[in-house]
CSV table of C-alpha atoms and ligand atoms in Angstrom, one decimal:
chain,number,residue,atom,x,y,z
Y,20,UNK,CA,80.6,122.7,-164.5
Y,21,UNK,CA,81.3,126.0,-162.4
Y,22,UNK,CA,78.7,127.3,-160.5
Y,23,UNK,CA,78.0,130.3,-163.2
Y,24,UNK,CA,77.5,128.5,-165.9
Y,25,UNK,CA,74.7,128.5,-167.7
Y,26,UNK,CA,74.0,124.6,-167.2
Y,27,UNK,CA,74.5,125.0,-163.5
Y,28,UNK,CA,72.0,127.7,-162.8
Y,29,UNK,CA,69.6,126.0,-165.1
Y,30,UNK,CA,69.6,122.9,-163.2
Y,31,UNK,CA,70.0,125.0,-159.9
Y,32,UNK,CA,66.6,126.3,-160.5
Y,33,UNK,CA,65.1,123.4,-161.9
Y,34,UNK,CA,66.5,121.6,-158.3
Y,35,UNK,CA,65.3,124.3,-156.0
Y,36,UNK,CA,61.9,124.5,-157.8
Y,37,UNK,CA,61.4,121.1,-157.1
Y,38,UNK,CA,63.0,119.7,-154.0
Y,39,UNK,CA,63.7,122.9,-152.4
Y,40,UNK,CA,67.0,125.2,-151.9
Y,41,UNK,CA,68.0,122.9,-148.4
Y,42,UNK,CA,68.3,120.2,-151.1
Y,43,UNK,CA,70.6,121.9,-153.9
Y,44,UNK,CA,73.0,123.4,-151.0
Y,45,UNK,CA,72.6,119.8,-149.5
Y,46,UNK,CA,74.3,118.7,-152.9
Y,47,UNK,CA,76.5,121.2,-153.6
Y,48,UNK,CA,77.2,123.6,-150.8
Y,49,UNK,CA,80.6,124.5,-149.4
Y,50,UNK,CA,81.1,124.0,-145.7
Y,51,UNK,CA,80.3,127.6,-144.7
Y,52,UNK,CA,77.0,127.6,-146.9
Y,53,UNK,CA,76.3,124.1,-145.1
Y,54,UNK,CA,76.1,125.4,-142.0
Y,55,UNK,CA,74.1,128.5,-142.4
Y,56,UNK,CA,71.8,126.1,-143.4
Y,57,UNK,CA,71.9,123.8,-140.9
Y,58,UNK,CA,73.4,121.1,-142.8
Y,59,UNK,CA,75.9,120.1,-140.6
Y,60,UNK,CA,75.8,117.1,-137.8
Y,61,UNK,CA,76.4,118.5,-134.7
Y,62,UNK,CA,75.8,122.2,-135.3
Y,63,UNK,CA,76.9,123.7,-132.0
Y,64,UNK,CA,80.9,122.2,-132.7
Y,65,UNK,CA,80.6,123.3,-136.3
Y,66,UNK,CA,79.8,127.2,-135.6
Y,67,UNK,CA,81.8,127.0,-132.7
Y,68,UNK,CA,84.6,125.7,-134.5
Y,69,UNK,CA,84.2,127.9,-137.7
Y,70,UNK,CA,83.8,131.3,-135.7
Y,71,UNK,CA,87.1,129.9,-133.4
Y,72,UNK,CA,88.7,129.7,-137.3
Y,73,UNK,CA,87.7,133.1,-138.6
Y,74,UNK,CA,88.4,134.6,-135.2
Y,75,UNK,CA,91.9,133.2,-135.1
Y,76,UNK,CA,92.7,134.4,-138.9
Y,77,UNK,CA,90.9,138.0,-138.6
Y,78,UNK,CA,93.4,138.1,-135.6
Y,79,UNK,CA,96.0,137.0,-137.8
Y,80,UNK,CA,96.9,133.4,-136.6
Y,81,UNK,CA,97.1,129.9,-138.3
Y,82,UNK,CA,96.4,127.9,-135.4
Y,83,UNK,CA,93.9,127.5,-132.7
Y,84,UNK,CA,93.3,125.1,-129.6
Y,85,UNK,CA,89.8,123.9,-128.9
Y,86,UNK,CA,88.9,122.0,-126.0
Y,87,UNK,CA,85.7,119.6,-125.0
Y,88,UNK,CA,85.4,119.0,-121.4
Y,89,UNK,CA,83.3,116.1,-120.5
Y,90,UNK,CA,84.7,113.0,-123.4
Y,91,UNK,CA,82.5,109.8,-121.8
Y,92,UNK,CA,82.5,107.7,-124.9
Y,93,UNK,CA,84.0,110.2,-127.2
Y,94,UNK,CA,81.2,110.8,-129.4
Y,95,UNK,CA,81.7,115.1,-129.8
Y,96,UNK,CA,85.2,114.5,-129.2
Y,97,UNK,CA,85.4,112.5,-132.8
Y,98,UNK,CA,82.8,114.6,-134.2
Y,99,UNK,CA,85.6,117.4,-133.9
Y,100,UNK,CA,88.0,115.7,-135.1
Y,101,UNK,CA,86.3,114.9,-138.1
Y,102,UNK,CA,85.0,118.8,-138.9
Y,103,UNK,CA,88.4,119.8,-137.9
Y,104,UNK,CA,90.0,118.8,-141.7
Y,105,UNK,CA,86.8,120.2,-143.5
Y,106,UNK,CA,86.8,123.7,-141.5
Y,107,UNK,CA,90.9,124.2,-142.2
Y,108,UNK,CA,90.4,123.5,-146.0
Y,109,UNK,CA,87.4,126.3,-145.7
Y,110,UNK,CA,89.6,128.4,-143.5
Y,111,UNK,CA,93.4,127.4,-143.7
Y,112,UNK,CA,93.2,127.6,-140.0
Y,113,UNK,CA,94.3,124.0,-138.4
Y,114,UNK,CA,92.9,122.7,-135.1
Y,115,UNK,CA,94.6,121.3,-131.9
Y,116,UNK,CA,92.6,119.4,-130.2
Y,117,UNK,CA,92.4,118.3,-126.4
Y,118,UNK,CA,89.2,116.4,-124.5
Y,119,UNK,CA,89.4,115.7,-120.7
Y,120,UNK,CA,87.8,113.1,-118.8
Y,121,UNK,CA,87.8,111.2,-115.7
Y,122,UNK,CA,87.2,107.9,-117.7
Y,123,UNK,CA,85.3,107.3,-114.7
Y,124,UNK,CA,82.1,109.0,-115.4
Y,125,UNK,CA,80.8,111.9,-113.0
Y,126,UNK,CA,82.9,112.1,-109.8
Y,127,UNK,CA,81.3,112.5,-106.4
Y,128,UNK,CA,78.1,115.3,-106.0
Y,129,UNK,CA,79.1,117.7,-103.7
Y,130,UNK,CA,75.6,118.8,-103.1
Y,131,UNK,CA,72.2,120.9,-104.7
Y,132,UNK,CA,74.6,123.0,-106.9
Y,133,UNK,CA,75.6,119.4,-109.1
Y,134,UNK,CA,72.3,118.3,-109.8
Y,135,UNK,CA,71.7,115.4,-108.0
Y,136,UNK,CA,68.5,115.0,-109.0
Y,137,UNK,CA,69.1,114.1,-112.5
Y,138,UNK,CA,73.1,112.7,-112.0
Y,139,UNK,CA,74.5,110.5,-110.1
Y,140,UNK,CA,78.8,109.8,-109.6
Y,141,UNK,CA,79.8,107.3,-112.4
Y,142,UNK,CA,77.3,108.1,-114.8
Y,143,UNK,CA,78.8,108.1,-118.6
Y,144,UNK,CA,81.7,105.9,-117.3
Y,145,UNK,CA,83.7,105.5,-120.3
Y,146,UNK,CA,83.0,102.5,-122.8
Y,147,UNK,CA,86.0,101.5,-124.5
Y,148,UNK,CA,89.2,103.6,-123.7
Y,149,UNK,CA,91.6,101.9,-126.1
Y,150,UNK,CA,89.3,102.6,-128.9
Y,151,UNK,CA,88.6,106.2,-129.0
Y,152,UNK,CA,92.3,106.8,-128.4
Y,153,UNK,CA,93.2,104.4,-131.7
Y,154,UNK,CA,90.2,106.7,-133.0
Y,155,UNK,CA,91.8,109.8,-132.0
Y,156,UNK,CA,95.2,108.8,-132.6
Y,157,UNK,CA,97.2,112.1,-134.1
Y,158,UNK,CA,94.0,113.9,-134.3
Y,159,UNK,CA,93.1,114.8,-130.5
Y,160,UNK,CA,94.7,114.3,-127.3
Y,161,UNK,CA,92.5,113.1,-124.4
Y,162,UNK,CA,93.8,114.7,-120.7
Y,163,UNK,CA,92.5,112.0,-118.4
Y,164,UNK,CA,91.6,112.7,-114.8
Y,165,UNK,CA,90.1,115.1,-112.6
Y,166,UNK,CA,89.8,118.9,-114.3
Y,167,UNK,CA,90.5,120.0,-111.1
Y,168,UNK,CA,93.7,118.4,-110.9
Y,169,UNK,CA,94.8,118.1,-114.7
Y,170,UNK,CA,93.8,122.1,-115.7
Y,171,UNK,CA,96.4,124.1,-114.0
Y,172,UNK,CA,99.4,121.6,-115.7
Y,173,UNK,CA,97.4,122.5,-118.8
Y,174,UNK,CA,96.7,126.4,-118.7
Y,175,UNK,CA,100.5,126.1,-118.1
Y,176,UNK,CA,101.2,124.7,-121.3
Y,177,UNK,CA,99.1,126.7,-123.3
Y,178,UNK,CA,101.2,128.5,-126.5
Y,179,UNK,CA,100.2,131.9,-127.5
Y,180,UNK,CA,101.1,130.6,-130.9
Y,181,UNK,CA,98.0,128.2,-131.2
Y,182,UNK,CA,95.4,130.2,-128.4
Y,183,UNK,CA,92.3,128.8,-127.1
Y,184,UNK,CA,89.4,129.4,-129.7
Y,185,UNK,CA,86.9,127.5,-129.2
Y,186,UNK,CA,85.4,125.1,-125.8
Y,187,UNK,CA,82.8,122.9,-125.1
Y,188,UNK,CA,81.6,122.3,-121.7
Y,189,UNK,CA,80.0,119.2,-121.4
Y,190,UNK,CA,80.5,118.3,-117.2
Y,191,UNK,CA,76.8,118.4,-116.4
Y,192,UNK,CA,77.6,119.3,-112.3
Y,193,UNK,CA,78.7,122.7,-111.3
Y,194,UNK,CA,81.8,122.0,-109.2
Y,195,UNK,CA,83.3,120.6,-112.8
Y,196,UNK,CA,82.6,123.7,-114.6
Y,197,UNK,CA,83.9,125.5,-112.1
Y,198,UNK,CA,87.4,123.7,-112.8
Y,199,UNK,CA,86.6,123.6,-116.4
Y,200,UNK,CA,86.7,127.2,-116.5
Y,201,UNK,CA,89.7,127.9,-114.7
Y,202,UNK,CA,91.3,127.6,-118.4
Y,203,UNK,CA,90.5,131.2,-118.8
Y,204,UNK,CA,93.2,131.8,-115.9
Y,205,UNK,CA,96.4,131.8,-118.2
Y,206,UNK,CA,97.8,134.7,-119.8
Y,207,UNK,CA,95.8,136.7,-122.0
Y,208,UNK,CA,98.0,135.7,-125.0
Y,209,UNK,CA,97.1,132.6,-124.7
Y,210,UNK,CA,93.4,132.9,-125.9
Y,211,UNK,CA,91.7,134.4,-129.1
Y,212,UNK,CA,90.2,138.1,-127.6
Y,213,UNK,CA,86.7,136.3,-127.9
Y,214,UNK,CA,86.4,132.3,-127.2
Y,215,UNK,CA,83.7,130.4,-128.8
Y,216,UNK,CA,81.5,128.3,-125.9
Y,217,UNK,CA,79.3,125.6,-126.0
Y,218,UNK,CA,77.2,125.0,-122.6
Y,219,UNK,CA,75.8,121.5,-122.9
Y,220,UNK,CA,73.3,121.6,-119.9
Y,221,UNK,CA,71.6,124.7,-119.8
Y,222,UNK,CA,68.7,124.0,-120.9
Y,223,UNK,CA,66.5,121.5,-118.9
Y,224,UNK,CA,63.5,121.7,-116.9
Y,225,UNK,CA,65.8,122.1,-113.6
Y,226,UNK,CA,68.3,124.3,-114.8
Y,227,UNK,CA,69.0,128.0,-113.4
Y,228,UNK,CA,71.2,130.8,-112.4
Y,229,UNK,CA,72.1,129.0,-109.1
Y,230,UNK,CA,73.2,125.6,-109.9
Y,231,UNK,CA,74.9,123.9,-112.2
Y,232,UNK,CA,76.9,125.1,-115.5
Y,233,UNK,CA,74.7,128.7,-115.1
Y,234,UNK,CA,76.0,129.2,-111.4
Y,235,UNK,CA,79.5,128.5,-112.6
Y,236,UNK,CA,79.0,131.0,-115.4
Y,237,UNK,CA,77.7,133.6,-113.1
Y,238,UNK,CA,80.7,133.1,-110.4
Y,239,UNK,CA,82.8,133.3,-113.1
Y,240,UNK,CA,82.1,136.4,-114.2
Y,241,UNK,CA,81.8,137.7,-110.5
Y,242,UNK,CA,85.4,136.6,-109.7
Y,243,UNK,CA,87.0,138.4,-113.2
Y,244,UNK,CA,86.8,141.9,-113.5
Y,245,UNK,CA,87.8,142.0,-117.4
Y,246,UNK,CA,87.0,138.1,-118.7
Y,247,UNK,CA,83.2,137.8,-119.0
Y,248,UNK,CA,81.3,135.0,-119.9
Y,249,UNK,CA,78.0,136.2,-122.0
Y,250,UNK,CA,76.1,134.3,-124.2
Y,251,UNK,CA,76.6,134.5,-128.0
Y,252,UNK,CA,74.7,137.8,-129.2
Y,253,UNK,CA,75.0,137.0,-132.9
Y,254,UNK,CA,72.9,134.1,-133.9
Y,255,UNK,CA,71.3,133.2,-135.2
Y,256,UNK,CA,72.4,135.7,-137.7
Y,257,UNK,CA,71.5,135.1,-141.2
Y,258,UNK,CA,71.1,131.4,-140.8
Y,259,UNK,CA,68.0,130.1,-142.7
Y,260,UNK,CA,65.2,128.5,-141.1
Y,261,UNK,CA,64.6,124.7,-141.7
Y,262,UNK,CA,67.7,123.4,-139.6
Y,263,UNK,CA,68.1,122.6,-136.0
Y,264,UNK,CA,67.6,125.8,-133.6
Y,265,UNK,CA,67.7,124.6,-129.9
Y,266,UNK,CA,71.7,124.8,-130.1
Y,267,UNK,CA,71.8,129.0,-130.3
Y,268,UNK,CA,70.9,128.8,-126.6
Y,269,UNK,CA,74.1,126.6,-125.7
Y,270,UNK,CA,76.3,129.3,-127.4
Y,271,UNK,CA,78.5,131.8,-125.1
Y,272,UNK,CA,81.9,133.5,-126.0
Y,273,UNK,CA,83.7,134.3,-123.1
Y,274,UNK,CA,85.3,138.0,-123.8
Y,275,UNK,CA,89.1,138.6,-123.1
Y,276,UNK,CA,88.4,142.6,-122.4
Y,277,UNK,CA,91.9,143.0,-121.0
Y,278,UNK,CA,93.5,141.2,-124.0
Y,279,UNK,CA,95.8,144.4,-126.0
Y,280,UNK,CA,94.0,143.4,-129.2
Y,281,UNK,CA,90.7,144.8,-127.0
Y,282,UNK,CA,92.5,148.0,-126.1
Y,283,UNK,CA,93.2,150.2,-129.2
Y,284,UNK,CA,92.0,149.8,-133.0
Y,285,UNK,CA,94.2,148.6,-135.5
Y,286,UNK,CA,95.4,151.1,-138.1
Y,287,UNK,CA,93.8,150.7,-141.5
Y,288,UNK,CA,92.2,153.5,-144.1
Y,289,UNK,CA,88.6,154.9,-142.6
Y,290,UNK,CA,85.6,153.0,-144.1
Y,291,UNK,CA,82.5,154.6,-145.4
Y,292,UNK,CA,79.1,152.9,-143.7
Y,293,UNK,CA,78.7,150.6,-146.7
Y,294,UNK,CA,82.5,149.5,-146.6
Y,295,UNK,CA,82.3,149.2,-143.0
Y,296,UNK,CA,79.4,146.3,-143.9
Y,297,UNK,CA,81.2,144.1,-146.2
Y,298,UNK,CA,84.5,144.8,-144.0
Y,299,UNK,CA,82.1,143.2,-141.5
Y,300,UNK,CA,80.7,140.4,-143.6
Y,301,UNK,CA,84.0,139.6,-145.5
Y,302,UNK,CA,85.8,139.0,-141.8
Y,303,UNK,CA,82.7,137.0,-140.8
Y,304,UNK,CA,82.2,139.7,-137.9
Y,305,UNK,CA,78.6,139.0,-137.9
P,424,LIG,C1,77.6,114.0,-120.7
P,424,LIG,S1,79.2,113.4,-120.6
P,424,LIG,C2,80.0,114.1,-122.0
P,424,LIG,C3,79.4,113.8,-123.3
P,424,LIG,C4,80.3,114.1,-124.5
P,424,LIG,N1,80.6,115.5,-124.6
P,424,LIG,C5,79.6,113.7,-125.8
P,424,LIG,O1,79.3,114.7,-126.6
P,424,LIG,O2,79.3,112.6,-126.1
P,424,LIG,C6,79.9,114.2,-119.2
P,424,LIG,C7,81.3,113.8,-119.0
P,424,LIG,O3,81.9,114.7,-118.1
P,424,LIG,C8,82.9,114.0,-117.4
P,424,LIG,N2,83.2,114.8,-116.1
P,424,LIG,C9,82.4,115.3,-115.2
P,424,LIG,N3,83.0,115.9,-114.2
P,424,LIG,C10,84.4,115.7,-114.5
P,424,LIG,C11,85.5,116.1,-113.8
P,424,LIG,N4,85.5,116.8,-112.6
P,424,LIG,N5,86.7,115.8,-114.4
P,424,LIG,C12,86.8,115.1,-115.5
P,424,LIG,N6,85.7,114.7,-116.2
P,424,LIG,C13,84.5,115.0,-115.7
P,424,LIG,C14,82.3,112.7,-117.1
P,424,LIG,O4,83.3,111.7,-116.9
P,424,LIG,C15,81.5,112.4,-118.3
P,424,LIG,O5,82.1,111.5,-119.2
């Protein structure tokens, strides 16, 4: 039964009238409809994921790399994995995937700017190592270790064939996010002219512009003239009300302005205002 027929549209409404329209696209929505309804576990990796996908193929690439920093017991680091294979049938983009981790919990405070008084070194020590990696096996690579030391081998690596798309930073203390974001230091190539971000600790009672993941944002963006960190100006977008909201908060994209895609506008016919729209929506621009 396609979704035009007459039997479908019948039963649609019949659904919808009773249970509600969350319900029917609970049922029987794709993954993108899913989402913009809030439908999907984890919603912050989900958008972040998708927009990496349609970023990557509007920019004409087939590949991306997303990274989680902060594993502890592997919990997002699966949850990726596992969207991964539903976002690249939506998309036909495909995912690598890298997590990095002490394995050790949080490493020594080095003061106000970490949060001590909510963290303390070893918390989220790591439960079961051998696990997650059978887990994980072929579907994400963990990069275990200290970010500080493990992130320059890694930005090295990076292949402008597969670039960054996507990254979550889940470190809770400052001085990690400052190494965490040291991955924007490679060549421009290497990364999608606008990466997804999730912050994960933003938003607490303690949080502000001078400690913490905020301070490292801010420094960030003081120390690069042309890659900005700015939070994500397009949610919620048209995403319906009834699902989980607290995550638009978390969202950044850090902005490649120097990357050559960012310079000059691709040729292609002019498009009248209404064009320009669906142009707009059809490339998920939104
Ligand atoms: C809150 S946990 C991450 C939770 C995980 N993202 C999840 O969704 O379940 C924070 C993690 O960051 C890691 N971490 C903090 N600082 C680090 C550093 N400098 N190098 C590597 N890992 C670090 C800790 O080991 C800890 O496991």
């Amino acid at each position: 039964m396609t979704d035009k027929s007459i039997g479908t549209r019948v039963l649609r409404r019949l659904w919808t009238m009773a249970l509600g329209e969350r319900s029917w696209v609970s049922r029987t929505g794709d993954f993108r409809t899913r989402e913009r309804y809030g439908l999907v576990g984890r919603p912050n990796y989900a958008y972040g994921m998708l927009r990496a996908a349609d970023t990557a193929r509007y920019f004409g690439h087939d590949q991306v790399t997303i990274v989680e920093f902060g594993v502890a017991s592997g919990a997002g680091l699966i949850n990726m994995s596992d969207l991964a294979g539903l976002i690249s049938q939506e998309t036909g983009v495909s995912f690598k995937i890298y997590g990095f981790d002490t394995g050790a919990g949080l490493p020594e405070l080095r003061g106000p700017k970490d949060h001590p008084e909510i963290w303390n070194a070893g918390d989220f020590t790591m439960e079961d190592r051998a696990t997650l990696e059978r887990r994980l096996a072929g579907r994400a690579t963990i990069i275990w270790g200290d970010i500080e030391q493990t992130i320059g081998p890694f930005v090295r690596e990076l292949n402008p064939q597969v670039p960054v798309g996507f990254v979550s930073v889940d470190v809770d203390i400052y001085s990690a996010t400052i190494s965490a974001l040291k991955l924007f230091d490679g060549d421009v190539l290497n990364y999608l002219p606008a990466v997804s971000m999730y912050f994960d600790d933003v938003g607490f009672f303690f949080a502000n512009h001078w400690a913490g993941e905020l301070a490292a944002i801010n420094e960030f963006n003081e120390a690069h003239a042309l890659r900005k960190i700015d939070r994500d100006r397009s949610l919620p977008s048209d995403r319906r009300p009834g699902g989980p909201r607290s995550w638009y908060g978390h969202m950044y994209a850090c902005h490649l302005l120097d990357h050559p895609r960012r310079q000059t506008s691709m040729p292609r016919s002019q498009l009248t205002i209404n064009a320009h729209a669906r142009f707009m929506t059809e490339n998920a621009l939104f």
